[in-house]
């Protein structure tokens, strides 16, 4: 049984008789736990109506590049960021040529240019069109750009020919889609991740905290599991459910988080500190609720332990990845933390109003001693996978 639990699958349907199989594909994706959105090209809409896909996916179907309903009228960017994977099925010879050219004059081609998510195509066409040198060259170009090809199969064709060019069946396509996420790049590794905020008690009902939702850390945990790792997630208080196959340990304060991390660190190959740990905690925690008797109230604070620095300082410790949340001089401050805390890698993000905290998308500048990679704004789930692939490359010594 395949799992696409909570995955956002964007299905692009282009003009081919095989489009009727895409209706079944939506059902397979949904049955595996995915949320599905369908983008129909003009050609695709000649074969199957938007209403069919709307009824099966439970979501509106997008057809137009310029969409006044979309936020800022940029539906292609919204969809590009929403998708965890873009599957073009059927991919007609025309769509393959348009993707190879990098066209952006319809919704499907524009969002394929704009997405950071993996893209797969399921070709469907007549066998002579499939064998044509132009199609072969277009496919070669797409492959060099990392676009994955599912099929095609061989057999009877709608036009009466027999040969290669049949779109794979829905069940096969769903299985291949699930395999995109299971990279195996951290197979056999044990990964310890912190996520979410910490809460530092002031009295029995109040605490100091921050705006971290845990979404970034949870997305990294999900990506690490899909890469084949055994994952433990030490989580501050969040409203999120632990991803499947992740062991979650709930903590409240920075001190609790440190205790839980240190208890598990000896078994960990990789440590990723995505939590927004409070730097300070109140010196005294009032035994009873503090009454509002004075006009001014002063809280005395003391430094919390730096969990990340403590892990990085361990003898024979794990490959250690920190985060840097900055409101100014992003790269400079991140490099300072990388060196001061003696980290193997740091992922830096801008924070403030409308960036990083609580949102579903983010961007990261990932820095090591001899490498720097900018991961552009995209959903936290795609970003989590990109970060895990970078970590895996450096951990295995390939970068
Ligand atoms: O949770 P979301 O809403 O998805 O938001 C994601 C995020 C913005 C919280 C996340 O991407 C992020 O930036 N996490 C780190 C936040 C942070 O505390 O950054 P910092 O620059 O203050 O700390 C640097 C590093 O030291 C971090 O890895 C932090 O986990 C660690 N640290 C900090 C203080 C401390 N006492 N102990 C620590 O381990």
PDB file of N, CA, C and O in Angstrom, residues 254-317:
ATOM      1  N   UNK A 254      13.382  25.369  27.502  1.00  0.00           N
ATOM      2  CA  UNK A 254      14.702  25.127  26.896  1.00  0.00           C
ATOM      3  C   UNK A 254      15.464  24.061  27.690  1.00  0.00           C
ATOM      4  O   UNK A 254      16.145  23.211  27.121  1.00  0.00           O
ATOM      5  N   UNK A 255      15.325  24.137  29.027  1.00  0.00           N
ATOM      6  CA  UNK A 255      16.032  23.159  29.850  1.00  0.00           C
ATOM      7  C   UNK A 255      15.518  21.741  29.581  1.00  0.00           C
ATOM      8  O   UNK A 255      16.295  20.800  29.439  1.00  0.00           O
ATOM      9  N   UNK A 256      14.158  21.604  29.450  1.00  0.00           N
ATOM     10  CA  UNK A 256      13.589  20.278  29.109  1.00  0.00           C
ATOM     11  C   UNK A 256      14.107  19.829  27.755  1.00  0.00           C
ATOM     12  O   UNK A 256      14.420  18.653  27.561  1.00  0.00           O
ATOM     13  N   UNK A 257      14.166  20.781  26.811  1.00  0.00           N
ATOM     14  CA  UNK A 257      14.604  20.420  25.457  1.00  0.00           C
ATOM     15  C   UNK A 257      16.055  19.932  25.498  1.00  0.00           C
ATOM     16  O   UNK A 257      16.409  18.930  24.882  1.00  0.00           O
ATOM     17  N   UNK A 258      16.876  20.625  26.257  1.00  0.00           N
ATOM     18  CA  UNK A 258      18.281  20.214  26.347  1.00  0.00           C
ATOM     19  C   UNK A 258      18.388  18.804  26.951  1.00  0.00           C
ATOM     20  O   UNK A 258      19.137  17.967  26.456  1.00  0.00           O
ATOM     21  N   UNK A 259      17.611  18.553  28.026  1.00  0.00           N
ATOM     22  CA  UNK A 259      17.668  17.234  28.677  1.00  0.00           C
ATOM     23  C   UNK A 259      17.305  16.142  27.670  1.00  0.00           C
ATOM     24  O   UNK A 259      17.979  15.115  27.584  1.00  0.00           O
ATOM     25  N   UNK A 260      16.213  16.378  26.897  1.00  0.00           N
ATOM     26  CA  UNK A 260      15.759  15.354  25.943  1.00  0.00           C
ATOM     27  C   UNK A 260      16.793  15.152  24.841  1.00  0.00           C
ATOM     28  O   UNK A 260      17.076  14.012  24.430  1.00  0.00           O
ATOM     29  N   UNK A 261      17.390  16.246  24.373  1.00  0.00           N
ATOM     30  CA  UNK A 261      18.408  16.138  23.312  1.00  0.00           C
ATOM     31  C   UNK A 261      19.604  15.344  23.823  1.00  0.00           C
ATOM     32  O   UNK A 261      20.088  14.419  23.167  1.00  0.00           O
ATOM     33  N   UNK A 262      20.074  15.694  25.030  1.00  0.00           N
ATOM     34  CA  UNK A 262      21.284  15.041  25.541  1.00  0.00           C
ATOM     35  C   UNK A 262      21.047  13.554  25.828  1.00  0.00           C
ATOM     36  O   UNK A 262      21.945  12.745  25.719  1.00  0.00           O
ATOM     37  N   UNK A 263      19.796  13.219  26.128  1.00  0.00           N
ATOM     38  CA  UNK A 263      19.469  11.806  26.378  1.00  0.00           C
ATOM     39  C   UNK A 263      19.571  10.976  25.093  1.00  0.00           C
ATOM     40  O   UNK A 263      19.847   9.796  25.146  1.00  0.00           O
ATOM     41  N   UNK A 264      19.334  11.609  23.938  1.00  0.00           N
ATOM     42  CA  UNK A 264      19.297  10.852  22.676  1.00  0.00           C
ATOM     43  C   UNK A 264      20.500  11.094  21.771  1.00  0.00           C
ATOM     44  O   UNK A 264      20.639  10.430  20.752  1.00  0.00           O
ATOM     45  N   UNK A 265      21.380  12.024  22.174  1.00  0.00           N
ATOM     46  CA  UNK A 265      22.390  12.471  21.215  1.00  0.00           C
ATOM     47  C   UNK A 265      23.440  11.396  20.909  1.00  0.00           C
ATOM     48  O   UNK A 265      23.965  11.335  19.790  1.00  0.00           O
ATOM     49  N   UNK A 266      23.709  10.542  21.900  1.00  0.00           N
ATOM     50  CA  UNK A 266      24.785   9.557  21.691  1.00  0.00           C
ATOM     51  C   UNK A 266      24.465   8.636  20.522  1.00  0.00           C
ATOM     52  O   UNK A 266      25.375   8.147  19.840  1.00  0.00           O
ATOM     53  N   UNK A 267      23.163   8.398  20.265  1.00  0.00           N
ATOM     54  CA  UNK A 267      22.782   7.475  19.182  1.00  0.00           C
ATOM     55  C   UNK A 267      22.612   8.191  17.841  1.00  0.00           C
ATOM     56  O   UNK A 267      22.220   7.566  16.859  1.00  0.00           O
ATOM     57  N   UNK A 268      22.856   9.517  17.806  1.00  0.00           N
ATOM     58  CA  UNK A 268      22.491  10.273  16.601  1.00  0.00           C
ATOM     59  C   UNK A 268      23.678  10.504  15.676  1.00  0.00           C
ATOM     60  O   UNK A 268      24.766  10.867  16.120  1.00  0.00           O
ATOM     61  N   UNK A 269      23.440  10.306  14.386  1.00  0.00           N
ATOM     62  CA  UNK A 269      24.472  10.609  13.384  1.00  0.00           C
ATOM     63  C   UNK A 269      24.394  12.071  12.971  1.00  0.00           C
ATOM     64  O   UNK A 269      25.395  12.675  12.580  1.00  0.00           O
ATOM     65  N   UNK A 270      23.168  12.612  13.000  1.00  0.00           N
ATOM     66  CA  UNK A 270      22.955  13.998  12.535  1.00  0.00           C
ATOM     67  C   UNK A 270      22.041  14.703  13.533  1.00  0.00           C
ATOM     68  O   UNK A 270      21.034  14.129  13.971  1.00  0.00           O
ATOM     69  N   UNK A 271      22.393  15.954  13.888  1.00  0.00           N
ATOM     70  CA  UNK A 271      21.527  16.762  14.756  1.00  0.00           C
ATOM     71  C   UNK A 271      21.130  18.030  13.990  1.00  0.00           C
ATOM     72  O   UNK A 271      21.987  18.692  13.404  1.00  0.00           O
ATOM     73  N   UNK A 272      19.835  18.342  13.983  1.00  0.00           N
ATOM     74  CA  UNK A 272      19.359  19.554  13.295  1.00  0.00           C
ATOM     75  C   UNK A 272      18.564  20.396  14.296  1.00  0.00           C
ATOM     76  O   UNK A 272      17.509  19.965  14.789  1.00  0.00           O
ATOM     77  N   UNK A 273      19.051  21.585  14.587  1.00  0.00           N
ATOM     78  CA  UNK A 273      18.398  22.451  15.588  1.00  0.00           C
ATOM     79  C   UNK A 273      17.517  23.483  14.907  1.00  0.00           C
ATOM     80  O   UNK A 273      17.951  24.607  14.642  1.00  0.00           O
ATOM     81  N   UNK A 274      16.265  23.101  14.636  1.00  0.00           N
ATOM     82  CA  UNK A 274      15.330  24.033  13.978  1.00  0.00           C
ATOM     83  C   UNK A 274      14.432  24.742  14.990  1.00  0.00           C
ATOM     84  O   UNK A 274      13.642  25.601  14.615  1.00  0.00           O
ATOM     85  N   UNK A 275      14.554  24.358  16.273  1.00  0.00           N
ATOM     86  CA  UNK A 275      13.678  24.978  17.290  1.00  0.00           C
ATOM     87  C   UNK A 275      14.078  26.419  17.535  1.00  0.00           C
ATOM     88  O   UNK A 275      15.249  26.787  17.402  1.00  0.00           O
ATOM     89  N   UNK A 276      13.085  27.228  17.883  1.00  0.00           N
ATOM     90  CA  UNK A 276      13.343  28.598  18.309  1.00  0.00           C
ATOM     91  C   UNK A 276      13.424  28.560  19.837  1.00  0.00           C
ATOM     92  O   UNK A 276      12.418  28.710  20.532  1.00  0.00           O
ATOM     93  N   UNK A 277      14.631  28.291  20.316  1.00  0.00           N
ATOM     94  CA  UNK A 277      14.835  28.108  21.756  1.00  0.00           C
ATOM     95  C   UNK A 277      14.956  29.480  22.421  1.00  0.00           C
ATOM     96  O   UNK A 277      15.701  30.339  21.931  1.00  0.00           O
ATOM     97  N   UNK A 278      14.251  29.663  23.519  1.00  0.00           N
ATOM     98  CA  UNK A 278      14.347  30.946  24.225  1.00  0.00           C
ATOM     99  C   UNK A 278      15.759  31.128  24.759  1.00  0.00           C
ATOM    100  O   UNK A 278      16.319  30.215  25.372  1.00  0.00           O
ATOM    101  N   UNK A 279      16.335  32.281  24.499  1.00  0.00           N
ATOM    102  CA  UNK A 279      17.704  32.527  24.959  1.00  0.00           C
ATOM    103  C   UNK A 279      17.743  32.771  26.470  1.00  0.00           C
ATOM    104  O   UNK A 279      18.753  32.530  27.107  1.00  0.00           O
ATOM    105  N   UNK A 280      16.628  33.285  27.018  1.00  0.00           N
ATOM    106  CA  UNK A 280      16.581  33.619  28.455  1.00  0.00           C
ATOM    107  C   UNK A 280      15.336  33.032  29.120  1.00  0.00           C
ATOM    108  O   UNK A 280      14.321  32.819  28.449  1.00  0.00           O
ATOM    109  N   UNK A 281      15.415  32.814  30.425  1.00  0.00           N
ATOM    110  CA  UNK A 281      14.239  32.388  31.207  1.00  0.00           C
ATOM    111  C   UNK A 281      14.191  33.219  32.493  1.00  0.00           C
ATOM    112  O   UNK A 281      15.244  33.700  32.952  1.00  0.00           O
ATOM    113  N   UNK A 282      13.009  33.368  33.071  1.00  0.00           N
ATOM    114  CA  UNK A 282      12.918  34.118  34.329  1.00  0.00           C
ATOM    115  C   UNK A 282      13.758  33.460  35.438  1.00  0.00           C
ATOM    116  O   UNK A 282      13.783  32.228  35.533  1.00  0.00           O
ATOM    117  N   UNK A 283      14.433  34.280  36.222  1.00  0.00           N
ATOM    118  CA  UNK A 283      15.252  33.756  37.323  1.00  0.00           C
ATOM    119  C   UNK A 283      14.355  33.072  38.354  1.00  0.00           C
ATOM    120  O   UNK A 283      14.655  31.984  38.838  1.00  0.00           O
ATOM    121  N   UNK A 284      13.211  33.730  38.661  1.00  0.00           N
ATOM    122  CA  UNK A 284      12.289  33.138  39.635  1.00  0.00           C
ATOM    123  C   UNK A 284      10.972  32.811  38.945  1.00  0.00           C
ATOM    124  O   UNK A 284      10.446  33.640  38.194  1.00  0.00           O
ATOM    125  N   UNK A 285      10.434  31.631  39.200  1.00  0.00           N
ATOM    126  CA  UNK A 285       9.083  31.307  38.724  1.00  0.00           C
ATOM    127  C   UNK A 285       8.160  31.459  39.936  1.00  0.00           C
ATOM    128  O   UNK A 285       8.335  30.754  40.941  1.00  0.00           O
ATOM    129  N   UNK A 286       7.220  32.411  39.831  1.00  0.00           N
ATOM    130  CA  UNK A 286       6.332  32.651  40.971  1.00  0.00           C
ATOM    131  C   UNK A 286       5.483  31.408  41.244  1.00  0.00           C
ATOM    132  O   UNK A 286       5.010  30.762  40.297  1.00  0.00           O
ATOM    133  N   UNK A 287       5.315  31.088  42.533  1.00  0.00           N
ATOM    134  CA  UNK A 287       4.538  29.905  42.901  1.00  0.00           C
ATOM    135  C   UNK A 287       3.047  30.092  42.638  1.00  0.00           C
ATOM    136  O   UNK A 287       2.314  29.145  42.370  1.00  0.00           O
ATOM    137  N   UNK A 288       2.599  31.355  42.713  1.00  0.00           N
ATOM    138  CA  UNK A 288       1.184  31.673  42.487  1.00  0.00           C
ATOM    139  C   UNK A 288       1.083  32.693  41.357  1.00  0.00           C
ATOM    140  O   UNK A 288       2.069  33.363  41.041  1.00  0.00           O
ATOM    141  N   UNK A 289      -0.116  32.829  40.794  1.00  0.00           N
ATOM    142  CA  UNK A 289      -0.323  33.810  39.727  1.00  0.00           C
ATOM    143  C   UNK A 289       0.039  35.215  40.228  1.00  0.00           C
ATOM    144  O   UNK A 289      -0.445  35.632  41.294  1.00  0.00           O
ATOM    145  N   UNK A 290       0.893  35.917  39.460  1.00  0.00           N
ATOM    146  CA  UNK A 290       1.329  37.252  39.895  1.00  0.00           C
ATOM    147  C   UNK A 290       0.149  38.225  39.791  1.00  0.00           C
ATOM    148  O   UNK A 290      -0.512  38.301  38.750  1.00  0.00           O
ATOM    149  N   UNK A 291      -0.114  38.950  40.863  1.00  0.00           N
ATOM    150  CA  UNK A 291      -1.244  39.892  40.901  1.00  0.00           C
ATOM    151  C   UNK A 291      -0.832  41.230  40.317  1.00  0.00           C
ATOM    152  O   UNK A 291       0.327  41.642  40.450  1.00  0.00           O
ATOM    153  N   UNK A 292      -1.788  41.944  39.712  1.00  0.00           N
ATOM    154  CA  UNK A 292      -1.410  43.239  39.134  1.00  0.00           C
ATOM    155  C   UNK A 292      -1.619  44.344  40.180  1.00  0.00           C
ATOM    156  O   UNK A 292      -2.607  45.059  40.163  1.00  0.00           O
ATOM    157  N   UNK A 293      -0.603  44.446  41.059  1.00  0.00           N
ATOM    158  CA  UNK A 293      -0.664  45.446  42.120  1.00  0.00           C
ATOM    159  C   UNK A 293       0.145  46.685  41.768  1.00  0.00           C
ATOM    160  O   UNK A 293      -0.209  47.785  42.140  1.00  0.00           O
ATOM    161  N   UNK A 294       1.251  46.507  41.005  1.00  0.00           N
ATOM    162  CA  UNK A 294       2.136  47.636  40.689  1.00  0.00           C
ATOM    163  C   UNK A 294       1.900  48.121  39.267  1.00  0.00           C
ATOM    164  O   UNK A 294       1.429  47.362  38.413  1.00  0.00           O
ATOM    165  N   UNK A 295       2.287  49.403  38.975  1.00  0.00           N
ATOM    166  CA  UNK A 295       2.223  49.918  37.600  1.00  0.00           C
ATOM    167  C   UNK A 295       3.317  49.303  36.736  1.00  0.00           C
ATOM    168  O   UNK A 295       3.142  49.097  35.541  1.00  0.00           O
ATOM    169  N   UNK A 296       4.475  49.065  37.331  1.00  0.00           N
ATOM    170  CA  UNK A 296       5.606  48.497  36.593  1.00  0.00           C
ATOM    171  C   UNK A 296       5.982  47.157  37.215  1.00  0.00           C
ATOM    172  O   UNK A 296       5.934  47.008  38.436  1.00  0.00           O
ATOM    173  N   UNK A 297       6.366  46.244  36.355  1.00  0.00           N
ATOM    174  CA  UNK A 297       6.817  44.933  36.845  1.00  0.00           C
ATOM    175  C   UNK A 297       8.116  44.607  36.131  1.00  0.00           C
ATOM    176  O   UNK A 297       8.185  44.678  34.896  1.00  0.00           O
ATOM    177  N   UNK A 298       9.141  44.263  36.881  1.00  0.00           N
ATOM    178  CA  UNK A 298      10.420  43.921  36.243  1.00  0.00           C
ATOM    179  C   UNK A 298      10.655  42.427  36.372  1.00  0.00           C
ATOM    180  O   UNK A 298      10.529  41.870  37.469  1.00  0.00           O
ATOM    181  N   UNK A 299      10.965  41.809  35.235  1.00  0.00           N
ATOM    182  CA  UNK A 299      11.303  40.383  35.253  1.00  0.00           C
ATOM    183  C   UNK A 299      12.806  40.257  35.139  1.00  0.00           C
ATOM    184  O   UNK A 299      13.406  40.847  34.243  1.00  0.00           O
ATOM    185  N   UNK A 300      13.408  39.497  36.022  1.00  0.00           N
ATOM    186  CA  UNK A 300      14.845  39.273  35.902  1.00  0.00           C
ATOM    187  C   UNK A 300      15.049  37.975  35.115  1.00  0.00           C
ATOM    188  O   UNK A 300      14.410  36.962  35.407  1.00  0.00           O
ATOM    189  N   UNK A 301      15.902  38.034  34.096  1.00  0.00           N
ATOM    190  CA  UNK A 301      16.084  36.869  33.222  1.00  0.00           C
ATOM    191  C   UNK A 301      17.506  36.346  33.310  1.00  0.00           C
ATOM    192  O   UNK A 301      18.447  37.128  33.499  1.00  0.00           O
ATOM    193  N   UNK A 302      17.639  35.031  33.125  1.00  0.00           N
ATOM    194  CA  UNK A 302      18.992  34.459  33.039  1.00  0.00           C
ATOM    195  C   UNK A 302      19.136  33.654  31.760  1.00  0.00           C
ATOM    196  O   UNK A 302      18.144  33.167  31.206  1.00  0.00           O
ATOM    197  N   UNK A 303      20.375  33.513  31.286  1.00  0.00           N
ATOM    198  CA  UNK A 303      20.658  32.824  30.024  1.00  0.00           C
ATOM    199  C   UNK A 303      20.257  31.356  30.118  1.00  0.00           C
ATOM    200  O   UNK A 303      20.481  30.697  31.121  1.00  0.00           O
ATOM    201  N   UNK A 304      19.667  30.867  29.054  1.00  0.00           N
ATOM    202  CA  UNK A 304      19.403  29.426  28.943  1.00  0.00           C
ATOM    203  C   UNK A 304      20.640  28.732  28.384  1.00  0.00           C
ATOM    204  O   UNK A 304      21.470  29.373  27.727  1.00  0.00           O
ATOM    205  N   UNK A 305      20.741  27.428  28.573  1.00  0.00           N
ATOM    206  CA  UNK A 305      21.857  26.707  27.933  1.00  0.00           C
ATOM    207  C   UNK A 305      21.691  26.785  26.420  1.00  0.00           C
ATOM    208  O   UNK A 305      20.567  26.842  25.928  1.00  0.00           O
ATOM    209  N   UNK A 306      22.788  26.822  25.689  1.00  0.00           N
ATOM    210  CA  UNK A 306      22.727  26.808  24.223  1.00  0.00           C
ATOM    211  C   UNK A 306      22.846  25.344  23.777  1.00  0.00           C
ATOM    212  O   UNK A 306      23.938  24.771  23.767  1.00  0.00           O
ATOM    213  N   UNK A 307      21.705  24.761  23.440  1.00  0.00           N
ATOM    214  CA  UNK A 307      21.644  23.322  23.134  1.00  0.00           C
ATOM    215  C   UNK A 307      22.529  23.001  21.931  1.00  0.00           C
ATOM    216  O   UNK A 307      23.304  22.043  21.929  1.00  0.00           O
ATOM    217  N   UNK A 308      22.411  23.831  20.914  1.00  0.00           N
ATOM    218  CA  UNK A 308      23.141  23.600  19.666  1.00  0.00           C
ATOM    219  C   UNK A 308      24.647  23.630  19.904  1.00  0.00           C
ATOM    220  O   UNK A 308      25.388  22.731  19.451  1.00  0.00           O
ATOM    221  N   UNK A 309      25.105  24.665  20.625  1.00  0.00           N
ATOM    222  CA  UNK A 309      26.542  24.791  20.889  1.00  0.00           C
ATOM    223  C   UNK A 309      27.020  23.615  21.740  1.00  0.00           C
ATOM    224  O   UNK A 309      28.122  23.084  21.515  1.00  0.00           O
ATOM    225  N   UNK A 310      26.191  23.175  22.675  1.00  0.00           N
ATOM    226  CA  UNK A 310      26.579  22.046  23.534  1.00  0.00           C
ATOM    227  C   UNK A 310      26.719  20.762  22.708  1.00  0.00           C
ATOM    228  O   UNK A 310      27.624  19.963  22.925  1.00  0.00           O
ATOM    229  N   UNK A 311      25.798  20.567  21.741  1.00  0.00           N
ATOM    230  CA  UNK A 311      25.880  19.366  20.895  1.00  0.00           C
ATOM    231  C   UNK A 311      27.135  19.434  20.021  1.00  0.00           C
ATOM    232  O   UNK A 311      27.885  18.462  19.898  1.00  0.00           O
ATOM    233  N   UNK A 312      27.380  20.619  19.438  1.00  0.00           N
ATOM    234  CA  UNK A 312      28.532  20.758  18.537  1.00  0.00           C
ATOM    235  C   UNK A 312      29.847  20.564  19.285  1.00  0.00           C
ATOM    236  O   UNK A 312      30.859  20.192  18.684  1.00  0.00           O
ATOM    237  N   UNK A 313      29.832  20.830  20.613  1.00  0.00           N
ATOM    238  CA  UNK A 313      31.071  20.716  21.389  1.00  0.00           C
ATOM    239  C   UNK A 313      31.345  19.280  21.846  1.00  0.00           C
ATOM    240  O   UNK A 313      32.413  18.999  22.400  1.00  0.00           O
ATOM    241  N   UNK A 314      30.400  18.365  21.624  1.00  0.00           N
ATOM    242  CA  UNK A 314      30.591  16.982  22.088  1.00  0.00           C
ATOM    243  C   UNK A 314      31.754  16.325  21.342  1.00  0.00           C
ATOM    244  O   UNK A 314      31.908  16.524  20.132  1.00  0.00           O
ATOM    245  N   UNK A 315      32.533  15.541  22.067  1.00  0.00           N
ATOM    246  CA  UNK A 315      33.602  14.769  21.424  1.00  0.00           C
ATOM    247  C   UNK A 315      32.948  13.658  20.597  1.00  0.00           C
ATOM    248  O   UNK A 315      32.018  13.007  21.074  1.00  0.00           O
ATOM    249  N   UNK A 316      33.375  13.453  19.388  1.00  0.00           N
ATOM    250  CA  UNK A 316      32.750  12.471  18.480  1.00  0.00           C
ATOM    251  C   UNK A 316      31.249  12.698  18.334  1.00  0.00           C
ATOM    252  O   UNK A 316      30.478  11.738  18.274  1.00  0.00           O
ATOM    253  N   UNK A 317      30.855  13.952  18.341  1.00  0.00           N
ATOM    254  CA  UNK A 317      29.427  14.283  18.232  1.00  0.00           C
ATOM    255  C   UNK A 317      28.902  14.084  16.821  1.00  0.00           C
ATOM    256  O   UNK A 317      29.647  13.721  15.906  1.00  0.00           O
TER     257      UNK A 317
END
